[in-house]
């Protein structure tokens, strides 16, 4: 078999294209595969697919998958056509997307690597520049977003993510499994712009929007979804976090006051109070049991928090309301300032909490997404701007179909 035939097979080059020559650049260890277009075959405009006259040819080259561990380039004189309607255009080549300097199979390889490693690592591994790899990633995301099926979920989860030392935020909307939308900021329009983009049928399908007790998200939901108020469900993990923060504020104030009198009982106990009721080491458990039975303000705040954690099990809305109201009454008379304040917040948001109790919205999936966004953020130290961070989230968590169609992975 001649090497041109071999390469025609390896590269799957088919008529009207054929492998004309294979050139091994010895010192560089590079294979250049010259591909030619059959001059007898009529040319078509890439835009309208009409047979049109040829214009000239331009030499182009594409990086392809390595062959025999040698960097491999496809080189071709690509005809340009002169379409009466679309002007002078380069004809479509079957191995690469328009405008790319890489074959579709090579782009697919880069996309596979990017699932596992940072842009920088992939660039180094494949001998590419940072921006070449970044370009492949950006194109993959654009392709994936363009191909995406219309959104058909009945439940949304909205979350805010701090980005770059807490001064910037991203709003992330998911269906619990995949990220559907990422926007800068955490303003009303950060969520509103997404809800606005939905069709009336899509809006009607949405039964729950799980979120933090964050007013701009509440307003956006009320404004853009029919019966929005009934659909707001405050995420139990966010609510639990606020209870934890209130317990910790009580503990810090009390510890400061006790320490002044030489009482160090609360020293080093922060995480005893914050963790849930799961198993502890025996020694820790004894120490903690002893501590929480004492007349401590922190112990009372902790008891409130633990009670709140058990108020998510109701299946009946009236019983749930009674349970929460009992807790709110306790908080109001607790004389623990952070708990009094949190009680007011919870009272103002009670209907959305009861919605969440009834919806049984499980945020475990959304929480899993959160952890993965966290990992992207860690890796994102190398991101050069916010848009790249957003696209990285779509790339990894959007559930998108990312490969070029010509890579044959199926669009
Ligand atoms: Zn045309």
Short mmCIF file of C-alpha atoms and ligand atoms in Angstrom, two decimals:
data_model
loop_
_atom_site.label_atom_id
_atom_site.label_comp_id
_atom_site.label_asym_id
_atom_site.label_seq_id
_atom_site.Cartn_x
_atom_site.Cartn_y
_atom_site.Cartn_z
CA UNK A 1 0.00 0.00 0.00
CA UNK A 2 1.35 3.39 -0.91
CA UNK A 3 1.56 5.86 1.93
CA UNK A 4 -0.95 8.14 0.20
CA UNK A 5 -3.49 5.30 0.30
CA UNK A 6 -2.65 4.57 3.89
CA UNK A 7 -3.21 8.17 4.89
CA UNK A 8 -6.40 8.40 2.84
CA UNK A 9 -7.71 5.54 4.98
CA UNK A 10 -6.41 6.84 8.29
CA UNK A 11 -7.80 10.30 7.67
CA UNK A 12 -10.95 9.02 6.01
CA UNK A 13 -10.42 11.30 3.00
CA UNK A 14 -13.09 10.63 0.40
CA UNK A 15 -14.00 11.83 -3.09
CA UNK A 16 -13.99 14.50 -4.37
CA UNK A 17 -10.94 14.85 -2.10
CA UNK A 18 -7.90 12.59 -2.35
CA UNK A 19 -4.49 12.32 -0.72
CA UNK A 20 -1.95 13.55 -3.21
CA UNK A 21 1.27 13.40 -1.28
CA UNK A 22 2.61 12.64 2.19
CA UNK A 23 5.62 14.57 3.24
CA UNK A 24 7.66 13.74 6.32
CA UNK A 25 9.50 16.70 7.72
CA UNK A 26 12.33 14.72 9.33
CA UNK A 27 14.00 17.10 11.77
CA UNK A 28 10.68 18.50 13.01
CA UNK A 29 9.01 15.07 13.18
CA UNK A 30 5.96 16.40 11.37
CA UNK A 31 3.80 14.73 8.72
CA UNK A 32 2.21 16.97 6.11
CA UNK A 33 -0.60 15.25 4.24
CA UNK A 34 -1.44 17.05 1.01
CA UNK A 35 -5.06 16.70 0.00
CA UNK A 36 -6.44 17.78 -3.38
CA UNK A 37 -9.89 18.48 -4.73
CA UNK A 38 -11.01 16.72 -7.91
CA UNK A 39 -11.16 19.49 -10.53
CA UNK A 40 -13.89 17.64 -12.48
CA UNK A 41 -16.44 17.85 -9.69
CA UNK A 42 -18.70 20.93 -9.75
CA UNK A 43 -18.24 23.38 -6.88
CA UNK A 44 -21.09 24.53 -4.67
CA UNK A 45 -21.52 27.65 -2.58
CA UNK A 46 -21.22 26.79 1.16
CA UNK A 47 -24.16 29.05 1.93
CA UNK A 48 -26.83 28.14 -0.66
CA UNK A 49 -25.46 24.79 -1.92
CA UNK A 50 -25.96 25.95 -5.54
CA UNK A 51 -23.43 24.93 -8.21
CA UNK A 52 -21.44 28.08 -8.88
CA UNK A 53 -18.31 28.98 -10.85
CA UNK A 54 -14.89 28.58 -9.24
CA UNK A 55 -12.89 31.67 -8.41
CA UNK A 56 -9.40 30.69 -7.22
CA UNK A 57 -7.74 28.46 -4.61
CA UNK A 58 -6.13 29.23 -1.28
CA UNK A 59 -3.71 27.02 0.56
CA UNK A 60 -4.96 26.14 4.02
CA UNK A 61 -3.73 23.77 6.70
CA UNK A 62 -5.30 22.06 9.69
CA UNK A 63 -3.74 20.35 12.65
CA UNK A 64 -5.01 16.78 12.82
CA UNK A 65 -4.68 13.92 15.33
CA UNK A 66 -1.09 12.74 15.52
CA UNK A 67 -0.28 9.75 13.34
CA UNK A 68 2.44 7.35 14.56
CA UNK A 69 3.05 9.90 17.31
CA UNK A 70 3.99 12.53 14.77
CA UNK A 71 2.34 15.88 14.64
CA UNK A 72 0.16 15.70 11.55
CA UNK A 73 -1.09 18.49 9.34
CA UNK A 74 -3.63 18.36 6.54
CA UNK A 75 -2.70 20.72 3.71
CA UNK A 76 -5.00 21.57 0.82
CA UNK A 77 -5.48 24.11 -1.92
CA UNK A 78 -9.09 24.87 -1.17
CA UNK A 79 -11.18 26.23 -4.04
CA UNK A 80 -13.07 29.45 -3.57
CA UNK A 81 -16.28 30.02 -5.49
CA UNK A 82 -17.95 33.14 -6.75
CA UNK A 83 -21.62 32.88 -5.87
CA UNK A 84 -23.83 35.51 -7.49
CA UNK A 85 -25.73 35.78 -4.25
CA UNK A 86 -23.06 35.23 -1.54
CA UNK A 87 -19.92 36.50 -3.21
CA UNK A 88 -16.49 34.92 -3.03
CA UNK A 89 -16.52 32.10 -0.48
CA UNK A 90 -14.28 29.19 0.39
CA UNK A 91 -16.01 25.86 -0.20
CA UNK A 92 -16.91 23.66 2.70
CA UNK A 93 -14.35 20.97 3.61
CA UNK A 94 -15.65 17.74 5.17
CA UNK A 95 -12.96 17.48 7.88
CA UNK A 96 -13.14 20.87 9.56
CA UNK A 97 -15.58 23.47 10.77
CA UNK A 98 -15.57 26.74 8.89
CA UNK A 99 -12.76 29.04 10.00
CA UNK A 100 -11.02 26.49 12.23
CA UNK A 101 -7.30 25.74 11.96
CA UNK A 102 -7.93 22.25 13.36
CA UNK A 103 -9.72 19.25 11.94
CA UNK A 104 -12.99 18.37 13.64
CA UNK A 105 -11.46 15.19 15.07
CA UNK A 106 -8.63 17.20 16.59
CA UNK A 107 -11.10 19.63 18.14
CA UNK A 108 -12.98 16.65 19.58
CA UNK A 109 -9.73 15.41 21.12
CA UNK A 110 -9.08 18.81 22.70
CA UNK A 111 -12.67 18.85 24.04
CA UNK A 112 -12.09 15.41 25.60
CA UNK A 113 -8.88 16.59 27.25
CA UNK A 114 -10.56 19.74 28.52
CA UNK A 115 -13.02 17.60 30.49
CA UNK A 116 -10.07 16.45 32.56
CA UNK A 117 -7.59 19.29 32.67
CA UNK A 118 -7.14 23.04 32.58
CA UNK A 119 -6.67 25.04 29.37
CA UNK A 120 -3.05 25.53 30.29
CA UNK A 121 -2.41 21.82 30.87
CA UNK A 122 -4.12 20.85 27.60
CA UNK A 123 -2.18 23.51 25.69
CA UNK A 124 1.07 22.17 27.09
CA UNK A 125 0.18 18.54 26.45
CA UNK A 126 -0.78 19.11 22.81
CA UNK A 127 1.78 21.76 21.97
CA UNK A 128 -0.80 24.49 21.36
CA UNK A 129 -1.09 28.06 22.50
CA UNK A 130 -3.40 28.96 25.39
CA UNK A 131 -5.63 30.95 23.05
CA UNK A 132 -5.89 28.14 20.49
CA UNK A 133 -7.26 25.80 23.19
CA UNK A 134 -9.43 28.56 24.58
CA UNK A 135 -10.84 29.18 21.08
CA UNK A 136 -11.80 25.50 20.75
CA UNK A 137 -13.53 25.66 24.14
CA UNK A 138 -15.44 28.84 23.29
CA UNK A 139 -16.56 27.42 19.95
CA UNK A 140 -17.65 24.18 21.62
CA UNK A 141 -19.82 26.08 24.09
CA UNK A 142 -21.39 28.26 21.37
CA UNK A 143 -22.11 25.14 19.34
CA UNK A 144 -23.61 23.38 22.36
CA UNK A 145 -25.81 26.32 23.32
CA UNK A 146 -27.05 26.66 19.73
CA UNK A 147 -27.95 22.95 19.63
CA UNK A 148 -29.63 22.83 23.01
CA UNK A 149 -33.16 21.44 23.24
CA UNK A 150 -35.81 23.88 24.47
CA UNK A 151 -35.92 23.98 28.27
CA UNK A 152 -38.75 21.79 29.59
CA UNK A 153 -38.17 21.58 33.32
CA UNK A 154 -40.77 21.91 36.07
CA UNK A 155 -38.33 23.11 38.71
CA UNK A 156 -35.52 25.63 38.70
CA UNK A 157 -32.80 26.22 41.25
CA UNK A 158 -31.23 29.68 41.40
CA UNK A 159 -28.01 30.30 43.20
CA UNK A 160 -25.49 33.06 43.53
CA UNK A 161 -21.78 32.39 43.40
CA UNK A 162 -19.15 34.73 44.68
CA UNK A 163 -16.44 35.22 42.13
CA UNK A 164 -13.07 36.89 42.62
CA UNK A 165 -12.79 37.72 46.30
CA UNK A 166 -16.48 38.27 46.99
CA UNK A 167 -16.87 41.50 45.03
CA UNK A 168 -18.40 39.92 41.97
CA UNK A 169 -21.29 37.51 41.74
CA UNK A 170 -22.64 35.12 39.20
CA UNK A 171 -26.26 34.00 39.12
CA UNK A 172 -26.51 30.33 38.18
CA UNK A 173 -29.84 28.78 37.15
CA UNK A 174 -30.09 25.01 36.92
CA UNK A 175 -32.73 22.31 36.63
CA UNK A 176 -30.94 20.45 39.41
CA UNK A 177 -28.88 18.43 36.95
CA UNK A 178 -27.54 20.87 34.38
CA UNK A 179 -26.75 24.55 34.39
CA UNK A 180 -29.26 26.32 32.15
CA UNK A 181 -28.17 29.91 32.53
CA UNK A 182 -25.30 31.91 33.98
CA UNK A 183 -25.41 35.69 34.31
CA UNK A 184 -23.22 38.33 35.83
CA UNK A 185 -24.30 39.84 39.14
CA UNK A 186 -27.14 38.84 41.44
CA UNK A 187 -29.60 41.54 40.50
CA UNK A 188 -33.23 41.19 39.57
CA UNK A 189 -32.37 41.11 35.88
CA UNK A 190 -29.63 38.49 36.44
CA UNK A 191 -32.50 36.02 36.88
CA UNK A 192 -35.17 38.09 35.12
CA UNK A 193 -33.39 38.08 31.76
CA UNK A 194 -33.50 34.27 31.78
CA UNK A 195 -37.15 33.98 32.86
CA UNK A 196 -38.10 36.57 30.27
CA UNK A 197 -36.52 34.47 27.53
CA UNK A 198 -38.87 31.55 28.22
CA UNK A 199 -42.02 30.96 26.19
CA UNK A 200 -45.42 31.20 27.94
CA UNK A 201 -45.67 27.36 27.84
CA UNK A 202 -42.23 27.00 29.45
CA UNK A 203 -43.16 29.50 32.16
CA UNK A 204 -46.38 27.63 32.91
CA UNK A 205 -44.54 24.34 33.25
CA UNK A 206 -42.32 25.71 36.02
CA UNK A 207 -43.83 24.78 39.38
CA UNK A 208 -40.95 25.66 41.71
CA UNK A 209 -38.09 28.08 41.78
CA UNK A 210 -35.75 27.14 44.59
CA UNK A 211 -33.65 30.05 45.87
CA UNK A 212 -32.04 31.87 48.73
CA UNK A 213 -34.09 34.45 50.67
CA UNK A 214 -32.72 37.07 48.32
CA UNK A 215 -35.07 39.87 47.36
CA UNK A 216 -33.95 40.49 43.74
CA UNK A 217 -34.54 36.81 42.87
CA UNK A 218 -37.93 36.91 44.63
CA UNK A 219 -38.91 40.02 42.65
CA UNK A 220 -37.76 38.54 39.34
CA UNK A 221 -39.84 35.41 39.91
CA UNK A 222 -42.96 37.35 40.87
CA UNK A 223 -42.54 39.65 37.89
CA UNK A 224 -41.90 37.05 35.18
CA UNK A 225 -43.71 33.85 36.18
CA UNK A 226 -47.50 33.50 36.37
CA UNK A 227 -48.42 32.97 40.06
CA UNK A 228 -44.75 33.54 40.84
CA UNK A 229 -45.31 34.01 44.58
CA UNK A 230 -46.69 30.47 44.87
CA UNK A 231 -43.69 29.04 43.06
CA UNK A 232 -40.94 30.48 45.23
CA UNK A 233 -39.37 27.81 47.44
CA UNK A 234 -36.59 28.83 49.79
CA UNK A 235 -33.82 26.34 49.70
CA UNK A 236 -33.45 24.52 53.02
CA UNK A 237 -29.67 24.51 52.87
CA UNK A 238 -29.59 28.27 52.58
CA UNK A 239 -32.07 28.59 55.44
CA UNK A 240 -30.03 26.17 57.56
CA UNK A 241 -26.90 28.20 56.83
CA UNK A 242 -28.55 31.32 58.24
CA UNK A 243 -29.46 29.43 61.43
CA UNK A 244 -25.86 28.29 61.72
CA UNK A 245 -24.63 31.83 61.31
CA UNK A 246 -26.99 33.06 64.02
CA UNK A 247 -25.75 30.33 66.41
CA UNK A 248 -22.19 31.35 65.71
CA UNK A 249 -22.92 35.03 66.37
CA UNK A 250 -24.47 34.13 69.73
CA UNK A 251 -21.46 31.96 70.57
CA UNK A 252 -18.89 34.63 69.70
CA UNK A 253 -20.63 37.29 71.81
CA UNK A 254 -21.08 34.92 74.74
CA UNK A 255 -17.54 33.60 74.57
CA UNK A 256 -16.17 37.14 74.64
CA UNK A 257 -18.28 37.97 77.71
CA UNK A 258 -17.36 34.73 79.54
CA UNK A 259 -13.67 35.01 78.71
CA UNK A 260 -13.57 38.40 80.47
CA UNK A 261 -14.44 36.62 83.72
CA UNK A 262 -11.89 33.89 83.06
CA UNK A 263 -14.54 31.39 81.91
CA UNK A 264 -13.17 29.50 78.90
CA UNK A 265 -15.98 26.96 78.50
CA UNK A 266 -16.77 28.00 74.94
CA UNK A 267 -13.22 28.12 73.74
CA UNK A 268 -12.61 25.90 70.72
CA UNK A 269 -16.22 24.74 70.57
CA UNK A 270 -17.29 26.50 67.36
CA UNK A 271 -17.75 23.38 65.24
CA UNK A 272 -19.52 21.45 67.99
CA UNK A 273 -22.41 23.87 67.66
CA UNK A 274 -22.42 24.14 63.90
CA UNK A 275 -22.48 20.54 62.90
CA UNK A 276 -25.73 18.57 62.62
CA UNK A 277 -26.86 15.75 64.84
CA UNK A 278 -24.82 12.97 63.16
CA UNK A 279 -22.42 10.63 64.97
CA UNK A 280 -19.41 12.10 66.73
CA UNK A 281 -16.41 10.61 68.41
CA UNK A 282 -17.39 9.37 71.86
CA UNK A 283 -15.16 11.77 73.77
CA UNK A 284 -16.45 14.72 71.73
CA UNK A 285 -20.04 13.62 72.26
CA UNK A 286 -19.62 13.50 76.03
CA UNK A 287 -17.97 16.90 76.14
CA UNK A 288 -20.68 18.36 73.91
CA UNK A 289 -23.58 16.76 75.85
CA UNK A 290 -22.18 18.20 79.01
CA UNK A 291 -21.81 21.63 77.43
CA UNK A 292 -25.27 21.85 75.88
CA UNK A 293 -26.98 21.02 79.20
CA UNK A 294 -25.47 24.07 80.83
CA UNK A 295 -27.18 27.42 81.16
CA UNK A 296 -25.56 28.88 78.07
CA UNK A 297 -27.08 31.28 75.56
CA UNK A 298 -25.22 29.36 72.86
CA UNK A 299 -26.91 26.13 73.96
CA UNK A 300 -30.33 27.76 73.57
CA UNK A 301 -29.45 29.11 70.12
CA UNK A 302 -28.25 25.64 69.16
CA UNK A 303 -31.55 24.08 70.32
CA UNK A 304 -33.46 26.55 68.12
CA UNK A 305 -31.29 25.65 65.15
CA UNK A 306 -31.76 21.91 65.67
CA UNK A 307 -35.51 22.37 65.95
CA UNK A 308 -35.58 24.33 62.68
CA UNK A 309 -33.68 21.53 60.96
CA UNK A 310 -36.52 19.14 61.88
CA UNK A 311 -39.28 21.31 60.46
CA UNK A 312 -38.83 20.16 56.87
CA UNK A 313 -40.50 16.77 57.29
CA UNK A 314 -44.16 17.88 57.23
CA UNK A 315 -46.43 16.65 54.44
CA UNK A 316 -49.35 18.87 55.39
CA UNK A 317 -49.12 22.61 54.89
CA UNK A 318 -51.18 23.56 57.97
CA UNK A 319 -49.15 21.32 60.26
CA UNK A 320 -45.98 22.74 58.77
CA UNK A 321 -47.21 26.30 59.36
CA UNK A 322 -48.06 25.47 62.98
CA UNK A 323 -44.63 23.94 63.52
CA UNK A 324 -42.80 26.92 62.08
CA UNK A 325 -45.00 29.38 63.97
CA UNK A 326 -44.16 27.67 67.26
CA UNK A 327 -40.47 28.02 66.44
CA UNK A 328 -40.93 31.67 65.46
CA UNK A 329 -42.64 32.42 68.77
CA UNK A 330 -39.73 30.79 70.61
CA UNK A 331 -37.20 32.80 68.57
CA UNK A 332 -39.06 36.07 69.23
CA UNK A 333 -38.86 35.63 72.99
CA UNK A 334 -35.41 34.06 73.06
CA UNK A 335 -33.62 37.33 73.92
CA UNK A 336 -30.86 36.13 71.61
CA UNK A 337 -30.47 39.09 69.28
CA UNK A 338 -29.26 37.17 66.18
CA UNK A 339 -32.13 34.67 66.60
CA UNK A 340 -34.72 37.42 67.09
CA UNK A 341 -33.52 39.03 63.89
CA UNK A 342 -33.43 35.79 61.92
CA UNK A 343 -36.92 34.99 63.23
CA UNK A 344 -38.20 38.19 61.61
CA UNK A 345 -36.57 37.26 58.30
CA UNK A 346 -38.07 33.78 58.42
CA UNK A 347 -41.52 35.19 59.31
CA UNK A 348 -41.37 37.49 56.29
CA UNK A 349 -40.47 34.57 54.07
CA UNK A 350 -42.62 31.89 55.69
CA UNK A 351 -44.83 31.24 52.68
CA UNK A 352 -41.78 30.44 50.51
CA UNK A 353 -40.41 28.17 53.25
CA UNK A 354 -43.75 26.33 53.44
CA UNK A 355 -43.71 26.05 49.63
CA UNK A 356 -40.29 24.43 49.90
CA UNK A 357 -41.49 22.03 52.62
CA UNK A 358 -44.43 20.99 50.47
CA UNK A 359 -42.42 20.82 47.25
CA UNK A 360 -39.97 18.40 48.84
CA UNK A 361 -37.49 20.09 46.54
CA UNK A 362 -34.38 18.11 47.04
CA UNK A 363 -31.39 20.31 46.64
CA UNK A 364 -28.93 17.47 46.79
CA UNK A 365 -28.52 17.64 43.02
CA UNK A 366 -28.15 21.39 43.02
CA UNK A 367 -25.68 21.05 45.88
CA UNK A 368 -23.67 18.63 43.81
CA UNK A 369 -23.62 21.20 41.00
CA UNK A 370 -22.45 23.78 43.53
CA UNK A 371 -19.50 21.64 44.50
CA UNK A 372 -18.55 21.24 40.87
CA UNK A 373 -18.82 24.99 40.24
CA UNK A 374 -16.53 25.41 43.24
CA UNK A 375 -13.96 23.20 41.54
CA UNK A 376 -14.23 25.19 38.31
CA UNK A 377 -13.70 28.36 40.34
CA UNK A 378 -10.57 26.94 41.90
CA UNK A 379 -9.26 26.04 38.48
CA UNK A 380 -10.49 29.42 37.25
CA UNK A 381 -7.56 31.23 38.81
CA UNK A 382 -6.27 31.18 35.27
CA UNK A 383 -9.44 32.66 33.75
CA UNK A 384 -8.76 35.94 32.12
CA UNK A 385 -12.25 37.36 32.37
CA UNK A 386 -15.75 36.76 33.59
CA UNK A 387 -17.04 35.55 30.24
CA UNK A 388 -14.53 32.73 30.24
CA UNK A 389 -15.63 31.71 33.72
CA UNK A 390 -19.23 31.66 32.51
CA UNK A 391 -18.35 29.58 29.47
CA UNK A 392 -16.33 27.16 31.59
CA UNK A 393 -19.46 26.57 33.68
CA UNK A 394 -21.48 25.87 30.54
CA UNK A 395 -18.71 23.65 29.18
CA UNK A 396 -18.51 21.45 32.28
CA UNK A 397 -22.01 21.64 33.71
CA UNK A 398 -24.32 22.60 30.85
CA UNK A 399 -24.86 19.03 29.64
CA UNK A 400 -24.18 20.38 26.16
CA UNK A 401 -23.36 18.53 22.97
CA UNK A 402 -19.92 20.00 22.39
CA UNK A 403 -18.25 18.11 19.54
CA UNK A 404 -18.05 19.49 16.01
CA UNK A 405 -20.65 17.74 13.85
CA UNK A 406 -17.94 16.73 11.40
CA UNK A 407 -16.14 14.76 14.13
CA UNK A 408 -18.84 12.14 13.67
CA UNK A 409 -19.69 11.91 17.38
CA UNK A 410 -23.24 12.82 16.58
CA UNK A 411 -24.63 16.28 17.18
ZN1 LIG B 1 -24.48 31.09 -2.47
#
